[in-house]
């Protein structure tokens, strides 16, 4: 939604001693979605407020497209209304006396009803332009808030826990819509969320914060395979994202998916054949076998190679299994690794029960963002 796609990189550096210690720096490339995750009080929202101009650390620099909005060393602090930002809050923050279209037009430099209608259509609110917030569901109100943020033609989009106020079913729909909408977004996007599943489903990269410092920054796959990052997020469970394509819906209620290593079967996936998906597979749901097992009820048996073996906490070990150019993780005991005499390079079979993949752990595959190689 901005002609400057090739250069719209968001650069953030912030350091402070109070109200919380803060020392973090990262970059977000054009079209990329970066998730800030961590415990409550880790500094996620403080960094978002720094970008927005709602808080000024002792030392900081925020720039988009090479143009600084905040540079404490140079004495520069562009006020919030002059930072071309779109912000979506958890609480929607809509004007109750305005219609959906009027809420969207309130963010425009020049009121344009046709453009407001186009943006509302983009977020799947066709036909609801004349309704007031009280006449809309929570999910619809959040879509209006997103449309209003996009109406500013922002150079960066900030999402502050945007889906935490809606129920699970609505949240799943909004996740799919954000993934579809990203094909139209050309600005860097920063998502603050406490939901690791949400971060892994939506983000290209993650920055894990703990006590105001970055514990780990990288792709979702890299972060979710890092025990230190998981501890900082308050979780013990590793999970891998596996891409696949919907092949067919079977009469017994299963959907067959085609993956790099062969077919996968899940309970009915609400997507047409040909749809590209990503599945979040929890490490504790993966069983390993040296040979291809026979006579199992599990439908998904994936041939792979042990990529690496990482000791976990206590008796557990994380075995990373390469499946073509993808990877899955199994959380098993040290005894199992010793009994199976597993070593990197060994052929193994990863077994995943069809019913172990939760419905909200399956999402549409977003298009590869431009500039996704940008580092943190």
Coordinates of C-alpha atoms in Angstrom, one line a residue:
X1 CA 0.0 0.0 0.0
X2 CA 3.0 2.2 -0.4
X3 CA 5.1 2.8 -3.5
X4 CA 8.3 2.7 -1.5
X5 CA 8.4 -1.0 -0.8
X6 CA 12.0 -1.4 -1.7
X7 CA 13.3 0.9 1.1
X8 CA 10.7 0.9 3.9
X9 CA 12.9 -0.8 6.6
X10 CA 12.1 0.0 10.2
X11 CA 15.1 0.4 12.4
X12 CA 14.8 0.4 16.2
X13 CA 17.3 0.9 19.0
X14 CA 16.3 1.7 22.6
X15 CA 18.2 1.8 25.8
X16 CA 17.0 2.9 29.2
X17 CA 17.5 2.3 33.0
X18 CA 13.9 3.0 34.0
X19 CA 11.0 2.3 34.3
X20 CA 12.4 -1.0 33.3
X21 CA 16.0 -1.8 32.1
X22 CA 15.9 -1.8 28.3
X23 CA 18.7 -2.6 25.8
X24 CA 17.3 -3.8 22.4
X25 CA 17.9 -3.2 18.7
X26 CA 16.3 -4.8 15.7
X27 CA 15.3 -4.2 12.1
X28 CA 12.1 -5.1 10.2
X29 CA 12.2 -5.4 6.5
X30 CA 9.5 -4.2 4.0
X31 CA 6.6 -6.6 4.0
X32 CA 8.0 -8.6 7.0
X33 CA 6.1 -9.4 10.2
X34 CA 8.2 -9.4 13.3
X35 CA 6.7 -10.7 16.6
X36 CA 7.9 -9.3 19.9
X37 CA 7.4 -12.0 22.5
X38 CA 8.3 -12.6 26.2
X39 CA 7.0 -12.6 29.7
X40 CA 4.8 -9.8 30.9
X41 CA 7.1 -6.9 31.8
X42 CA 9.8 -8.1 29.4
X43 CA 9.7 -4.8 27.5
X44 CA 7.5 -5.7 24.4
X45 CA 4.9 -2.9 24.8
X46 CA 7.6 -0.4 25.9
X47 CA 9.4 -0.9 22.6
X48 CA 6.1 -0.6 20.7
X49 CA 5.4 2.7 22.6
X50 CA 8.9 3.9 21.7
X51 CA 8.3 3.3 18.0
X52 CA 4.9 5.0 18.2
X53 CA 6.3 8.1 20.0
X54 CA 4.3 7.4 23.2
X55 CA 7.5 7.0 25.3
X56 CA 11.1 8.3 24.9
X57 CA 13.9 6.2 26.4
X58 CA 17.1 7.8 27.6
X59 CA 18.9 6.7 24.4
X60 CA 17.0 5.6 21.3
X61 CA 16.8 5.8 17.5
X62 CA 13.8 4.9 15.4
X63 CA 13.9 5.3 11.7
X64 CA 11.9 4.3 8.7
X65 CA 13.1 4.4 5.1
X66 CA 16.3 6.0 6.4
X67 CA 14.4 8.9 7.9
X68 CA 14.6 9.3 11.7
X69 CA 11.5 9.7 13.8
X70 CA 13.5 9.6 17.1
X71 CA 17.2 10.2 17.6
X72 CA 18.0 11.2 21.2
X73 CA 21.7 11.8 20.3
X74 CA 20.6 14.4 17.7
X75 CA 17.8 15.8 19.9
X76 CA 15.2 14.7 17.4
X77 CA 11.7 13.5 18.5
X78 CA 9.0 13.6 15.8
X79 CA 5.5 13.9 17.5
X80 CA 3.2 10.9 17.2
X81 CA 0.8 12.6 14.8
X82 CA 3.6 13.2 12.4
X83 CA 4.9 9.7 12.4
X84 CA 3.2 7.9 9.5
X85 CA 2.2 4.9 11.6
X86 CA -0.8 2.5 11.7
X87 CA -1.5 1.2 15.2
X88 CA -4.1 -1.5 16.2
X89 CA -4.8 -1.8 19.9
X90 CA -6.3 -4.7 21.8
X91 CA -9.2 -2.5 22.8
X92 CA -10.2 -1.4 19.2
X93 CA -10.3 2.3 20.3
X94 CA -13.1 3.1 17.7
X95 CA -15.2 6.2 17.8
X96 CA -18.6 4.9 19.0
X97 CA -20.6 7.7 17.3
X98 CA -19.1 7.1 13.9
X99 CA -19.9 4.4 11.4
X100 CA -17.2 1.9 10.2
X101 CA -16.6 4.0 7.1
X102 CA -16.4 7.3 9.2
X103 CA -13.9 5.6 11.6
X104 CA -11.7 4.7 8.6
X105 CA -12.0 8.2 7.0
X106 CA -11.0 9.8 10.3
X107 CA -7.5 8.5 9.7
X108 CA -7.2 9.8 6.2
X109 CA -5.5 13.0 5.2
X110 CA -8.3 13.7 2.8
X111 CA -11.7 12.1 3.3
X112 CA -12.5 9.6 0.6
X113 CA -15.6 7.4 0.9
X114 CA -14.6 5.2 -2.0
X115 CA -11.2 4.5 -0.6
X116 CA -12.7 3.8 2.8
X117 CA -15.0 1.2 1.2
X118 CA -12.1 -0.4 -0.7
X119 CA -10.1 -0.8 2.5
X120 CA -13.1 -2.2 4.4
X121 CA -13.5 -4.7 1.6
X122 CA -9.9 -5.6 2.0
X123 CA -10.5 -6.6 5.6
X124 CA -13.6 -8.5 4.7
X125 CA -16.2 -6.0 5.9
X126 CA -18.1 -5.6 2.6
X127 CA -21.6 -4.2 3.2
X128 CA -20.9 -3.1 6.8
X129 CA -19.6 0.5 6.1
X130 CA -22.7 2.2 7.6
X131 CA -22.8 0.2 10.9
X132 CA -21.7 1.7 14.2
X133 CA -19.2 -0.2 16.4
X134 CA -22.1 -1.3 18.8
X135 CA -23.7 -3.0 15.8
X136 CA -20.5 -5.0 15.0
X137 CA -19.1 -8.1 16.6
X138 CA -15.7 -8.0 18.4
X139 CA -14.0 -9.5 15.4
X140 CA -15.7 -7.0 13.0
X141 CA -14.7 -4.1 15.3
X142 CA -11.1 -5.3 15.2
X143 CA -11.2 -5.4 11.4
X144 CA -12.4 -1.8 11.4
X145 CA -9.5 -0.9 13.7
X146 CA -7.1 -2.6 11.2
X147 CA -8.8 -0.8 8.2
X148 CA -8.4 2.5 10.0
X149 CA -4.7 1.8 10.6
X150 CA -4.2 1.0 6.9
X151 CA -6.1 4.1 5.9
X152 CA -3.2 6.3 7.1
X153 CA -1.1 4.7 4.4
X154 CA 1.5 3.9 7.1
X155 CA 5.2 3.4 6.7
X156 CA 5.0 0.9 9.5
X157 CA 2.1 -1.1 11.1
X158 CA 2.1 -1.8 14.9
X159 CA -0.2 -4.5 16.3
X160 CA -0.5 -4.5 20.1
X161 CA -2.1 -7.8 21.3
X162 CA -4.7 -7.2 18.6
X163 CA -6.6 -10.5 18.9
X164 CA -6.6 -11.2 22.7
X165 CA -10.0 -9.6 23.3
X166 CA -11.9 -12.0 20.9
X167 CA -12.9 -15.6 21.3
X168 CA -10.8 -18.5 19.9
X169 CA -12.9 -19.1 16.8
X170 CA -12.8 -15.4 15.9
X171 CA -9.1 -15.3 16.6
X172 CA -8.5 -18.2 14.2
X173 CA -10.5 -16.4 11.4
X174 CA -8.5 -13.2 12.0
X175 CA -5.3 -15.1 11.8
X176 CA -6.2 -16.4 8.4
X177 CA -7.3 -12.9 7.3
X178 CA -4.1 -11.3 8.4
X179 CA -2.1 -13.9 6.5
X180 CA -4.2 -13.2 3.4
X181 CA -4.0 -9.5 3.9
X182 CA -0.2 -9.6 4.0
X183 CA -0.1 -10.1 0.3
X184 CA -1.3 -6.4 0.1
X185 CA 1.0 -5.0 2.8
X186 CA 4.3 -3.5 1.8
X187 CA 5.3 -1.9 5.1
X188 CA 7.2 -3.5 8.0
X189 CA 4.8 -4.9 10.7
X190 CA 5.5 -5.4 14.4
X191 CA 3.3 -7.7 16.4
X192 CA 3.3 -7.7 20.2
X193 CA 1.7 -10.9 21.5
X194 CA 1.8 -13.2 24.5
X195 CA 0.5 -16.1 22.4
X196 CA 3.4 -18.1 21.1
X197 CA 1.2 -20.1 18.7
X198 CA 0.0 -16.8 17.2
X199 CA 3.6 -15.6 16.8
X200 CA 4.7 -18.8 15.2
X201 CA 1.7 -18.8 12.8
X202 CA 1.9 -15.2 11.7
X203 CA 5.5 -14.0 12.0
X204 CA 8.4 -14.3 9.7
X205 CA 10.8 -13.6 12.5
X206 CA 10.6 -13.3 16.3
X207 CA 12.5 -11.3 18.9
X208 CA 12.4 -12.8 22.3
X209 CA 12.7 -10.4 25.2
X210 CA 13.5 -11.0 28.8
X211 CA 14.1 -8.1 31.3
X212 CA 14.4 -5.6 28.5
X213 CA 17.1 -7.5 26.6
X214 CA 17.0 -9.7 23.5
X215 CA 17.5 -13.3 24.4
X216 CA 17.1 -14.6 20.8
X217 CA 16.2 -13.1 17.4
X218 CA 15.7 -15.0 14.2
X219 CA 13.2 -16.9 12.1
X220 CA 10.4 -18.6 13.9
X221 CA 12.0 -21.9 13.3
X222 CA 15.3 -20.8 14.8
X223 CA 13.7 -19.3 17.8
X224 CA 11.3 -22.2 18.5
X225 CA 14.3 -24.6 18.5
X226 CA 16.2 -22.6 21.1
X227 CA 15.8 -23.8 24.7
X228 CA 17.0 -20.4 26.1
X229 CA 14.4 -18.6 24.0
X230 CA 11.6 -21.0 25.1
X231 CA 12.5 -20.5 28.8
X232 CA 12.4 -16.7 28.3
X233 CA 8.9 -17.1 26.8
X234 CA 7.8 -19.2 29.7
X235 CA 7.2 -22.4 27.7
X236 CA 9.0 -25.8 27.6
X237 CA 7.4 -27.1 24.5
X238 CA 9.2 -26.9 21.2
X239 CA 7.2 -26.9 18.0
X240 CA 8.1 -27.0 14.3
X241 CA 6.2 -25.5 11.4
X242 CA 5.8 -27.8 8.4
X243 CA 4.5 -26.5 5.1
X244 CA 2.1 -28.6 3.0
X245 CA -0.6 -28.3 0.3
X246 CA -4.2 -29.4 0.6
X247 CA -4.6 -32.4 -1.8
X248 CA -8.1 -33.7 -1.2
X249 CA -10.9 -34.1 1.3
X250 CA -11.7 -37.7 2.0
X251 CA -15.0 -39.3 2.8
X252 CA -13.9 -40.5 6.2
X253 CA -13.5 -36.9 7.5
X254 CA -9.7 -36.6 6.9
X255 CA -7.9 -34.2 4.6
X256 CA -4.9 -35.4 2.7
X257 CA -2.1 -32.9 2.5
X258 CA 1.0 -33.2 0.3
X259 CA 4.3 -32.4 2.0
X260 CA 7.9 -32.7 0.9
X261 CA 8.2 -36.1 2.5
X262 CA 4.9 -37.5 1.3
X263 CA 1.2 -37.4 2.3
X264 CA -0.1 -36.2 5.6
X265 CA -3.6 -36.8 7.0
X266 CA -5.4 -34.4 9.4
X267 CA -9.0 -34.0 10.5
X268 CA -11.0 -31.9 7.9
X269 CA -9.1 -28.7 7.0
X270 CA -11.4 -25.9 5.9
X271 CA -9.5 -25.0 2.8
X272 CA -9.8 -25.8 -0.9
X273 CA -7.5 -28.2 -2.7
X274 CA -4.3 -26.4 -3.8
X275 CA -4.3 -24.2 -0.7
X276 CA -0.8 -23.9 0.9
X277 CA -0.8 -24.3 4.7
X278 CA 1.6 -24.4 7.6
X279 CA 1.1 -26.9 10.4
X280 CA 2.5 -26.4 13.9
X281 CA 3.6 -29.8 15.2
X282 CA 4.5 -30.0 18.9
X283 CA 7.7 -31.8 19.8
X284 CA 6.0 -33.9 22.5
X285 CA 3.6 -35.3 19.8
X286 CA 6.4 -36.8 17.7
X287 CA 7.5 -40.4 18.1
X288 CA 10.7 -41.7 16.5
X289 CA 11.4 -45.1 15.0
X290 CA 14.6 -46.5 13.5
X291 CA 12.7 -48.5 10.8
X292 CA 9.3 -47.8 9.2
X293 CA 6.8 -49.2 11.7
X294 CA 3.9 -51.4 10.7
X295 CA 0.5 -52.0 12.3
X296 CA 0.2 -48.5 13.9
X297 CA -3.0 -46.5 14.2
X298 CA -1.0 -43.3 13.4
X299 CA -1.5 -42.2 9.8
X300 CA 1.5 -39.9 9.4
X301 CA 4.9 -41.6 9.1
X302 CA 7.6 -39.3 7.8
X303 CA 11.0 -40.5 6.6
X304 CA 13.9 -38.2 7.6
X305 CA 17.4 -37.9 8.9
X306 CA 18.6 -36.9 12.4
X307 CA 20.0 -33.3 11.9
X308 CA 21.1 -32.7 15.5
X309 CA 20.5 -33.8 19.1
X310 CA 20.1 -31.0 21.7
X311 CA 20.0 -31.8 25.5
X312 CA 17.0 -30.3 27.2
X313 CA 16.1 -29.9 30.8
X314 CA 16.3 -32.9 33.1
X315 CA 15.8 -36.3 31.3
X316 CA 14.6 -34.9 28.0
X317 CA 16.4 -34.5 24.7
X318 CA 15.3 -32.7 21.5
X319 CA 16.0 -34.6 18.3
X320 CA 15.8 -32.4 15.2
X321 CA 14.8 -34.5 12.2
X322 CA 15.4 -33.1 8.7
X323 CA 12.6 -33.8 6.3
X324 CA 13.9 -32.6 2.9
X325 CA 14.6 -28.9 3.4
X326 CA 12.2 -28.8 6.4
X327 CA 12.6 -29.9 10.0
X328 CA 10.5 -31.5 12.7
X329 CA 11.5 -31.8 16.4
X330 CA 10.8 -34.8 18.7
X331 CA 11.0 -34.4 22.5
X332 CA 12.1 -37.8 23.9
X333 CA 14.1 -39.2 26.8
X334 CA 17.8 -39.6 27.0
X335 CA 17.3 -43.3 27.6
X336 CA 15.4 -43.5 24.2
X337 CA 18.2 -41.8 22.4
X338 CA 20.7 -44.2 24.0
X339 CA 18.6 -47.3 23.3
X340 CA 18.1 -46.3 19.7
X341 CA 21.8 -45.2 19.4
X342 CA 20.8 -42.1 17.6
X343 CA 23.5 -40.0 16.0
X344 CA 23.3 -37.1 13.5
X345 CA 23.0 -38.4 10.0
X346 CA 21.0 -41.5 11.0
X347 CA 17.8 -42.3 9.1
X348 CA 14.7 -42.3 11.2
X349 CA 10.9 -42.1 10.8
X350 CA 8.9 -39.4 12.6
X351 CA 5.4 -40.5 13.6
X352 CA 2.6 -37.9 14.2
X353 CA -1.0 -38.8 15.1
X354 CA -3.6 -37.1 12.9
X355 CA -5.6 -36.1 15.9
X356 CA -2.6 -34.5 17.7
X357 CA -2.5 -31.4 15.4
X358 CA -4.9 -28.9 16.9
X359 CA -7.2 -27.0 14.5
X360 CA -5.7 -23.6 15.5
X361 CA -2.2 -25.0 14.7
X362 CA -3.0 -25.0 11.0
X363 CA -2.9 -21.8 9.1
X364 CA -2.6 -20.6 5.5
X365 CA 0.9 -20.1 4.2
X366 CA 1.7 -16.4 3.6
X367 CA 3.6 -15.2 0.6
X368 CA 7.4 -14.8 1.1
X369 CA 7.9 -11.2 2.2
X370 CA 10.3 -9.0 0.3
X371 CA 13.5 -8.4 2.1
X372 CA 12.9 -11.3 4.6
X373 CA 16.7 -11.6 4.9
X374 CA 16.9 -8.5 7.1
X375 CA 18.6 -9.4 10.3
X376 CA 17.7 -8.4 13.8

